[in-house]
Short mmCIF file of C-alpha atoms and ligand atoms in Angstrom, two decimals:
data_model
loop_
_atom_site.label_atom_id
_atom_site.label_comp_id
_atom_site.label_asym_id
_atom_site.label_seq_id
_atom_site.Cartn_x
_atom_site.Cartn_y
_atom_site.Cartn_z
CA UNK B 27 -111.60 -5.48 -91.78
CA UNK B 28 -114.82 -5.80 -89.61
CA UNK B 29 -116.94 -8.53 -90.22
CA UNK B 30 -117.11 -8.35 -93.36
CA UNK B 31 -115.80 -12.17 -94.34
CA UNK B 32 -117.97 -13.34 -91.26
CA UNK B 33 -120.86 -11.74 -93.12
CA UNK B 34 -120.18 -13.40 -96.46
CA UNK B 35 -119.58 -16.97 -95.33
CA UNK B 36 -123.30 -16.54 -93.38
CA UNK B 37 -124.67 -16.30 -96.86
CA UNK B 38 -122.48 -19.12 -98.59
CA UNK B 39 -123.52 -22.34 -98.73
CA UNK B 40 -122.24 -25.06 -97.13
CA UNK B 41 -120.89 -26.80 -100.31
CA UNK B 42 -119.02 -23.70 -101.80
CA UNK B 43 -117.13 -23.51 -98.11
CA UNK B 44 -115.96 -27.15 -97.94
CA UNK B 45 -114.62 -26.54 -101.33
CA UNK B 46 -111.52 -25.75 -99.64
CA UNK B 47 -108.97 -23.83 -102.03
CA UNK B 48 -105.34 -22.59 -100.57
CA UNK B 49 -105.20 -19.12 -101.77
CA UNK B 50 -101.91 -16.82 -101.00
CA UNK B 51 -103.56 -14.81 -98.04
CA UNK B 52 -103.20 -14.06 -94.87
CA UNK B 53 -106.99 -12.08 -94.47
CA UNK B 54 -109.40 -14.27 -93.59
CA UNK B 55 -111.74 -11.60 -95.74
CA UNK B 56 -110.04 -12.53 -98.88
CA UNK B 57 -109.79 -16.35 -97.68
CA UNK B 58 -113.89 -16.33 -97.65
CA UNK B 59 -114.07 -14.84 -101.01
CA UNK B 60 -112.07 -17.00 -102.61
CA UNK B 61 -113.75 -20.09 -100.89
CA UNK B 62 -116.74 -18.62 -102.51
CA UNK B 63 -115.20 -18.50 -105.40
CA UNK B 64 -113.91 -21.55 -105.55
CA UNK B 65 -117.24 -23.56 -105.29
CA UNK B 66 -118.74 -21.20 -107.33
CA UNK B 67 -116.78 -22.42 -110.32
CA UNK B 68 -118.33 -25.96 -110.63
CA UNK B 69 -120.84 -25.91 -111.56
CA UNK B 70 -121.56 -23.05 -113.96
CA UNK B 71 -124.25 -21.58 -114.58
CA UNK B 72 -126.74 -22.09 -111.85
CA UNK B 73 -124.14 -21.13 -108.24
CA UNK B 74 -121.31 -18.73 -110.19
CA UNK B 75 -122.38 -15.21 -110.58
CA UNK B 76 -120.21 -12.72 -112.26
CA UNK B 77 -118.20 -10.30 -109.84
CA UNK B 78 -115.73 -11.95 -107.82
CA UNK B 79 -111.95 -10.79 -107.52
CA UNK B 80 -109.45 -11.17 -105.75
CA UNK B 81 -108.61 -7.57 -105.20
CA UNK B 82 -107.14 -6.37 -102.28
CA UNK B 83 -103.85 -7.75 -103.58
CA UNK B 84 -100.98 -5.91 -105.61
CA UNK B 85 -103.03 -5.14 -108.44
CA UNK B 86 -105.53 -2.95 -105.67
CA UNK B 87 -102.67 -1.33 -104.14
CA UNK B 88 -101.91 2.33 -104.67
CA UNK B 89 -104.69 2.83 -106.41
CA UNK B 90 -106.00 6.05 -106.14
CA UNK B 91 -109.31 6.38 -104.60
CA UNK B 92 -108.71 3.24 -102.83
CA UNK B 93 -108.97 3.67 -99.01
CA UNK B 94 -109.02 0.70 -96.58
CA UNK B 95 -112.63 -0.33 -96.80
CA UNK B 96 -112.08 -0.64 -100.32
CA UNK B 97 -108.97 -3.00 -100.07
CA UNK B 98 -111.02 -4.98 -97.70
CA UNK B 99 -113.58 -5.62 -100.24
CA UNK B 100 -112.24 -7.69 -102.68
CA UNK B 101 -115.25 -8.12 -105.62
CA UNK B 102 -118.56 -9.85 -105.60
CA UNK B 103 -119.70 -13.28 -105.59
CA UNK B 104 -123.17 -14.75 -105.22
CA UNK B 105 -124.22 -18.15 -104.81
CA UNK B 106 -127.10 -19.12 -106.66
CA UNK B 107 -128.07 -22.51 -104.74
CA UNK B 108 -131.89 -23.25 -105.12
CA UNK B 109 -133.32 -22.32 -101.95
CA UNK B 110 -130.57 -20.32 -100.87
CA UNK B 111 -130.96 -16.45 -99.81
CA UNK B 112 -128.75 -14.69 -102.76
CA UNK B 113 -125.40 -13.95 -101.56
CA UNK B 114 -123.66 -11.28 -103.15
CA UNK B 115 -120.92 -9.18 -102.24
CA UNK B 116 -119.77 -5.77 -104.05
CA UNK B 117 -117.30 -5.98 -106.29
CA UNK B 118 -114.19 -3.04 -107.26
CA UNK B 119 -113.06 -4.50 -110.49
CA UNK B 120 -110.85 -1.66 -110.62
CA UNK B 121 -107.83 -2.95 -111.63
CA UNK B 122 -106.45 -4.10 -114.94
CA UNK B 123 -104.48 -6.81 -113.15
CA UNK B 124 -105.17 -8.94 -110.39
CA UNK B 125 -102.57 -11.98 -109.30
CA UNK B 126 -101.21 -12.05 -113.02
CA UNK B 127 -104.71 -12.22 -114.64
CA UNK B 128 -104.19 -9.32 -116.63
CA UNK B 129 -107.39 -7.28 -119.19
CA UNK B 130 -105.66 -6.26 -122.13
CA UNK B 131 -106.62 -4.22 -124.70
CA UNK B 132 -104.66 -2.06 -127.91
CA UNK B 133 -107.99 0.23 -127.80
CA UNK B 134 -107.36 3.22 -125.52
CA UNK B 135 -109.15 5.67 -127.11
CA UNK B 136 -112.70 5.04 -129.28
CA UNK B 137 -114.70 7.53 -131.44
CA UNK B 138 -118.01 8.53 -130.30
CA UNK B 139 -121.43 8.72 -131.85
CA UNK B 140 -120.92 5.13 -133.49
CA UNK B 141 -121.75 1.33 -132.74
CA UNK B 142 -117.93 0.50 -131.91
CA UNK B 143 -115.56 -2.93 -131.25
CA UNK B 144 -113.79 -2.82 -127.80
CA UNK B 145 -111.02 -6.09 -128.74
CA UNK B 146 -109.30 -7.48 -125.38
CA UNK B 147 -107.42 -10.11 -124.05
CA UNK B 148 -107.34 -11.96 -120.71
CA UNK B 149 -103.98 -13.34 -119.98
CA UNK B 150 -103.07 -15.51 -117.35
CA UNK B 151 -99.97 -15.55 -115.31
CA UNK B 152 -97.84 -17.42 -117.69
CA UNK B 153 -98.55 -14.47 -120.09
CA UNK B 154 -100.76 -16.44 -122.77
CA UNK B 155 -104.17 -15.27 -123.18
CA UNK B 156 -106.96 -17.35 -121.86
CA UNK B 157 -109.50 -19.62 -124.13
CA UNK B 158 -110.86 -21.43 -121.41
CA UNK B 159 -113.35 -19.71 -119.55
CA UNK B 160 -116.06 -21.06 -116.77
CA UNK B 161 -120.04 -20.21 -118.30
CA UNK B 162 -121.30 -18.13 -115.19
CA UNK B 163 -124.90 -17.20 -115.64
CA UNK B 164 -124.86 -18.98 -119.20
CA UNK B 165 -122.30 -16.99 -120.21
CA UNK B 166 -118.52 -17.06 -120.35
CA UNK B 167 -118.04 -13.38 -119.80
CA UNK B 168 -119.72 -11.02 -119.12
CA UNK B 169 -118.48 -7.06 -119.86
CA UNK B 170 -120.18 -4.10 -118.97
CA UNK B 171 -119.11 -0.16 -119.67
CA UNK B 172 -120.31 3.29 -117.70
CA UNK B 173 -119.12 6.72 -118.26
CA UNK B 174 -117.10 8.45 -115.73
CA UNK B 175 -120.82 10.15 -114.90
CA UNK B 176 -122.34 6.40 -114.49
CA UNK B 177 -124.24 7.01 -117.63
CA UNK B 178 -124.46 5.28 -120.62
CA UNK B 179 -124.81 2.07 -118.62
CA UNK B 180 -124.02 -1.01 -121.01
CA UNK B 181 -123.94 -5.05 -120.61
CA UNK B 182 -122.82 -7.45 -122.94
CA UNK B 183 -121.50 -10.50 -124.01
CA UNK B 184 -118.47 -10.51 -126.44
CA UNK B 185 -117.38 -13.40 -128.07
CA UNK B 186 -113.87 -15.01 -128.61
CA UNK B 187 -111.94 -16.01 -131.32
CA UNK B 188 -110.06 -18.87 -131.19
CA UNK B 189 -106.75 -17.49 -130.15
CA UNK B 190 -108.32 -15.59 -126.88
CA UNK B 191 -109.32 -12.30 -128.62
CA UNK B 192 -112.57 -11.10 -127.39
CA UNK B 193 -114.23 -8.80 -129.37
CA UNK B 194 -116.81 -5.90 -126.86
CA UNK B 195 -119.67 -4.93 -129.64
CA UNK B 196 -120.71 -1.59 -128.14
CA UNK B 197 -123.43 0.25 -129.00
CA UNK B 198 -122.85 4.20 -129.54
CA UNK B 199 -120.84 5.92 -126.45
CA UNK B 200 -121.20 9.48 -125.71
CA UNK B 201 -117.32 11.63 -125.27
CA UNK B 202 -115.80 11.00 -122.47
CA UNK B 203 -113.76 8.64 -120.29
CA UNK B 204 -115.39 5.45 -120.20
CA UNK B 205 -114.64 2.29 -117.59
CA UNK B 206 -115.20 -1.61 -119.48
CA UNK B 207 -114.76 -3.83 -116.80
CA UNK B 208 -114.99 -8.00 -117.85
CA UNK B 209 -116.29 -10.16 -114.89
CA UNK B 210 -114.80 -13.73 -115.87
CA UNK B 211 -114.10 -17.47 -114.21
CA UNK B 212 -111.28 -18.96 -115.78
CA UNK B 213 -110.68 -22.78 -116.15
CA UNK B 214 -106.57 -22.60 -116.26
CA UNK B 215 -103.90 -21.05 -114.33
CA UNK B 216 -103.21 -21.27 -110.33
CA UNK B 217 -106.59 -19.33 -110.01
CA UNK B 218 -108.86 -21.20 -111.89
CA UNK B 219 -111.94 -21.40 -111.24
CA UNK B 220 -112.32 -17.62 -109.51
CA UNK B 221 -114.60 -15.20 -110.40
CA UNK B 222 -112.58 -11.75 -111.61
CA UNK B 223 -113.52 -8.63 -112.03
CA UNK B 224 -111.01 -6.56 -114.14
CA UNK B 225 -111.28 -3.16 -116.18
CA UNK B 226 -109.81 -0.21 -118.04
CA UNK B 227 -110.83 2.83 -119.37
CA UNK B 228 -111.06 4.19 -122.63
CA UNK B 229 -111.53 8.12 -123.85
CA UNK B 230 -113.59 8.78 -126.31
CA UNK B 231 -112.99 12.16 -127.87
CA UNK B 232 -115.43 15.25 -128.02
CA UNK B 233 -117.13 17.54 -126.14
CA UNK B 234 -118.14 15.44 -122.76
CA UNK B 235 -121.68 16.77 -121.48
CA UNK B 236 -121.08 15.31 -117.95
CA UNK B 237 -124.54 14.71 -116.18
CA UNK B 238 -125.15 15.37 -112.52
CA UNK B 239 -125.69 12.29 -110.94
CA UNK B 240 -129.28 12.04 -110.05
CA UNK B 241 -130.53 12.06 -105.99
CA UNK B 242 -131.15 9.42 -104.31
CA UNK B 243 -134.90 7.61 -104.73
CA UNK B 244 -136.47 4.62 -103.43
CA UNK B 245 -138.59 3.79 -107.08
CA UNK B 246 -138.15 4.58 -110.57
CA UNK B 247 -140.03 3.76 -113.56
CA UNK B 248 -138.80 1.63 -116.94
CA UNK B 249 -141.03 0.73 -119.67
CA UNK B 250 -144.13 0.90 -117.80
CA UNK B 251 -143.15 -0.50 -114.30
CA UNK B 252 -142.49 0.68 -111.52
CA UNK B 253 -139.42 -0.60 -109.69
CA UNK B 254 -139.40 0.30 -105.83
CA UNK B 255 -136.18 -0.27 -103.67
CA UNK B 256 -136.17 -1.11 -100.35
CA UNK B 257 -133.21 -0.76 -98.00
CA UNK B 258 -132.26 -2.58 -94.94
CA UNK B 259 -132.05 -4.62 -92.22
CA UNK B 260 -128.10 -3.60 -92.60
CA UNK B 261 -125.65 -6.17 -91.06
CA UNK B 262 -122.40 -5.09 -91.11
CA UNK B 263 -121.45 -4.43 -94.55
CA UNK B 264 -124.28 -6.47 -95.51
CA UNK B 265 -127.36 -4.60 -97.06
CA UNK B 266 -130.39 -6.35 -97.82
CA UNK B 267 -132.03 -5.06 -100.58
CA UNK B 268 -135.90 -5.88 -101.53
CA UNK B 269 -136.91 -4.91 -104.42
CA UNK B 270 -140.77 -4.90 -106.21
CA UNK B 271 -142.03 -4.44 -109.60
CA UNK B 272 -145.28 -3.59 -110.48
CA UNK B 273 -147.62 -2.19 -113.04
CA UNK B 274 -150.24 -0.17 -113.48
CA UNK B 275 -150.65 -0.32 -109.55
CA UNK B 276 -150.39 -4.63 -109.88
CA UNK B 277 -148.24 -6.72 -109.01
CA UNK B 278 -145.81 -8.13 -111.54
CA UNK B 279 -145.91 -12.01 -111.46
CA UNK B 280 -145.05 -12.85 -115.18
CA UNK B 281 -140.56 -11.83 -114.70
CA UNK B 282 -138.93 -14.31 -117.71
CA UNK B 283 -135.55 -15.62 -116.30
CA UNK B 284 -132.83 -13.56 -117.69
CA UNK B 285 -129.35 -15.04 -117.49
CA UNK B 286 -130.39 -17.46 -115.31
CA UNK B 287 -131.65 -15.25 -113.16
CA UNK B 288 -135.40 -13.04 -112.37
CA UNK B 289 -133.10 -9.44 -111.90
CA UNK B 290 -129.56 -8.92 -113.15
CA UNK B 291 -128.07 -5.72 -111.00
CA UNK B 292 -125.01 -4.49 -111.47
CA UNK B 293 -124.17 -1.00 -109.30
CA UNK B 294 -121.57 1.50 -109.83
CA UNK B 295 -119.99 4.07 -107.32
CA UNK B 296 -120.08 7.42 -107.61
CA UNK B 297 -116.97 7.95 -106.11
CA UNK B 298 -114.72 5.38 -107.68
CA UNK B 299 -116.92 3.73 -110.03
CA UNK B 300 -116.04 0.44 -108.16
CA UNK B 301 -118.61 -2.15 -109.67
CA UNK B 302 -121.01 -4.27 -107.31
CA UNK B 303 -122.46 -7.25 -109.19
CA UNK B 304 -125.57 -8.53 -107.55
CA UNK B 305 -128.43 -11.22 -108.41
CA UNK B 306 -131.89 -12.22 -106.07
CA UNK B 307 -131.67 -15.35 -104.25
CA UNK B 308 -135.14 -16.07 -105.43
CA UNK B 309 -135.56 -19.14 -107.61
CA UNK B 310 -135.76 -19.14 -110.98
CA UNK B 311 -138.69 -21.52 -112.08
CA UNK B 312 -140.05 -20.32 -115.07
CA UNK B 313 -141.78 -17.18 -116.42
CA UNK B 314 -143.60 -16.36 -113.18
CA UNK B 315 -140.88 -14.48 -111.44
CA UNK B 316 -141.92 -11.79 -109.05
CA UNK B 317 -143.32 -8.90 -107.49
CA UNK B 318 -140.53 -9.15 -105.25
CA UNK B 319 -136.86 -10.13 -105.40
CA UNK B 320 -134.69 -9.82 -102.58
CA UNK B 321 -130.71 -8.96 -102.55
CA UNK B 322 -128.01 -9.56 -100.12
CA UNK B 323 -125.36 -6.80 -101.04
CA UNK B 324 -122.15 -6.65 -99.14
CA UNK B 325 -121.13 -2.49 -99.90
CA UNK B 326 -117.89 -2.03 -98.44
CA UNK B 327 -118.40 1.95 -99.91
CA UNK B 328 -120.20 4.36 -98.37
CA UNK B 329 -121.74 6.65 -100.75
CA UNK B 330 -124.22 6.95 -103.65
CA UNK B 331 -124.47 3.87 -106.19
CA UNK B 332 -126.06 4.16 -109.33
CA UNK B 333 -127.99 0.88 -109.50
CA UNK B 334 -129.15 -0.49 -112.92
CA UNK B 335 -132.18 -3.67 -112.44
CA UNK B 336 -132.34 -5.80 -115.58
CA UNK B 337 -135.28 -7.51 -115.82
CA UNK B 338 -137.40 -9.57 -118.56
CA UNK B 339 -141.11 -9.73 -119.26
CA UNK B 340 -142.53 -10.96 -122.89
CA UNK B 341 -138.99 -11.45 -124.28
CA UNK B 342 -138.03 -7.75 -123.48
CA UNK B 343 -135.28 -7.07 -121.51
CA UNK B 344 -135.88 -3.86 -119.46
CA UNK B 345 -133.48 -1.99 -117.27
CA UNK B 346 -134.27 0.13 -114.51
CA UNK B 347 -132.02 3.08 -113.45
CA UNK B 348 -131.74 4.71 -109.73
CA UNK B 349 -129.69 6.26 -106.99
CA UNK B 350 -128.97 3.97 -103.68
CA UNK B 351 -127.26 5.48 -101.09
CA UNK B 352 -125.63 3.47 -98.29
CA UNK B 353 -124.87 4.84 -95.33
CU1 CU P 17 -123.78 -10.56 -118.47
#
């Protein structure tokens, strides 16, 4: 277990600790995450950040894949405080079921080639879906979907219907077997208030063109920038990551706050597609965001992450695509 809760309370604030929250336990890893958690969940959108779990419990175990590093890294959380360092941890969101919270979904299989509806519940312990959900980074879920390949990377926001069905509108998918994981807070059962991370997979039929997972690079370009990661100092399991945008050799100054937030990241294993969620700790004050952004990532895994940077400039929404490996 290392230090890995040690690391995550350095970067929580003082106010989500004291939130003190009995949680069925006996790691002190899982204990700090759910303190996080736990504070996270007042107040909405500014502190919560999608990507906390409680993994590491029955619905983690016997998974395949799952070694102990993984167990011991139960999802992500940040902590958005103004003037706080982001805190972020990475998340699995592996399982369909975590401590009764349960993803469900008729929808195993979807066709390809076609703008699709992914419909889903989240049920709570006592069985009944959810309607009552936290709004974490102005929204009140947020779902994302990769190919087994970590292609095809896609984040949005569904909607629900009165009686707790969510309806996923997702854009044309590719054949293959497909991952939709929902990152969620909700306001009832003996958990409220947590941030989950749950997800299943889907197949969608045809010929699947897998694509070689691209090497490792410290920059990449989208839309005209140029989006450089920087790796390191590492403590622990706790990576910080800088990253700067520029253009046309300048500095970019002029980032638009998307989701409450300069840089959305969200970062996918290549080995288990296990799903870090991660946001800067830089504050958001208008549309004068950057060059830089920094990002405390707690990577339990080992291995190469396909990291995809959502950022806005001029109302466009931009998304920038690499390789990180972590040793
Ligand atoms: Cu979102």
């Amino acid at each position: 277990m290392r230090s890995y809760g040690k690391d995550l309370l350095m970067f929580a604030s003082p106010r989500s600790i004291s939130r003190g929250w009995a949680v069925a336990a006996g790691v002190p890893a899982l204990l700090a995450f759910a303190l996080i958690a736990c504070g996270s969940s007042s107040h909405s959108e500014h502190s919560a950040m999608p990507g906390m779990d409680h993994s590491g419990t029955p619905g983690m175990a016997g998974m395949p894949g799952m070694d102990q590093s993984a167990m011991a890294t139960p999802g992500a959380s940040s902590s958005g405080m103004p003037g706080m360092p982001g805190m972020m941890a990475a998340g699995e969101g592996l399982a369909a079921e975590l401590e009764g919270y349960r993803l469900d979904s008729p929808v195993t299989s979807l066709p390809a080639g076609k703008a699709v509806s992914y419909p889903f519940t989240i049920t709570g312990p006592d069985g009944r879906p959810i309607t009552d959900f936290a709004v974490v980074q102005t929204k009140t879920l947020h779902f994302y979907a990769i190919r087994s390949d970590l292609t095809g990377y896609q984040h949005l926001h569904p909607t629900i219907a009165a009686d707790g069905t969510w309806t996923a509108d997702l854009a044309a998918l590719d054949p293959g077997s497909w991952r939709l994981y929902a990152s969620f807070t909700p306001n009832t059962g003996p958990l409220k208030g947590s941030e989950f991370v749950l997800s299943r997979t889907v197949t969608v039929p045809g010929e699947a063109a897998t694509v070689s997972l691209p090497a490792a690079a410290s920059s990449t370009t989208v839309d005209g920038y140029t989006v450089a990661v920087q790796s390191g100092p590492t403590t622990g399991m706790t990576h910080r990551l800088t990253v700067t945008i520029s253009k046309d050799g300048q500095p970019v100054t002029d980032l638009q706050p998307y989701l409450d937030s300069y840089a959305h990241l969200s970062a996918f294993h290549e080995g288990n597609q296990a799903l870090a969620h991660l946001h800067p700790g830089n504050v958001v004050d208008g549309n004068h965001g950057g060059p830089t952004l920094t990002f405390n990532a707690v990577i339990g895994d080992p291995g190469n992450w396909r990291v995809f940077l959502q950022f806005q400039t001029a109302g466009q929404l931009h998304t920038a695509v690499l390789t990180l490996h972590v040793a």
